[in-house]
Amino acid sequence: MNVFRLTLILAASVAVAACSMTNPYSSQPAPVKPTGPSQPGQPLPPPVLSPPTQPPVIEMPSAPPSPIPEVRNASLERLVDGLAAKLKNSTALNEVTGPVLLNNISNQAGSPVDTSGLTARLRASLSGQLNFADGAKVSSLRQQLAYQGGRADMAALVRLGKQSGADYLLSTELTRSGSAMKLHGQLMELASGELLWSDSVSGR
């Protein structure tokens, strides 16, 4: 009888101990520790937006320059004759007592012009009033100047005139303004550099 009671007490003790143990299959989830460095409630930084890509720039070819109006030879001959007439009627011819170096017409009109033919026309028109320096000698000196790389500026023309034995320099220049042409001439004394005459004529 005592043995039966002792067994019953031990069984009751084991049952009580089993009820007090934690159920490993409980449905309550285990606590989770936060692993991130950010604290709850801290705002996230705004996303960095890349700038929109620009479309490629396409360079369009520039418009071709407008063609220069054709220069008629008859118009240029009238300019030469008009400039020669102005020089003939000037009082500057009374001061010219020695040979004159006639420089070729400088073409600044921007289009091809027969300056040699126009210069010869100007020389022929003034040959009765002016004594021009020897053409062959002037031509030889011009070739030497070109061979030496000299420029046909005023200093070079003065040197050319003195080397050719001339006392005066008659230089002319052809320019353009739109469709109008202008021929300018000047007569200078080489020894003093004095400008004796300067005039121009215009035409289309």
XYZ file of C-alpha atoms in Angstrom, residues 13-22:
10
model
C 5.167 15.284 -9.533
C 6.334 14.418 -13.072
C 3.022 15.664 -14.548
C 3.251 18.977 -12.693
C 6.848 19.455 -13.838
C 5.880 18.717 -17.455
C 3.120 21.335 -17.405
C 5.505 24.048 -16.179
C 8.037 23.569 -19.092
C 8.064 25.909 -22.124
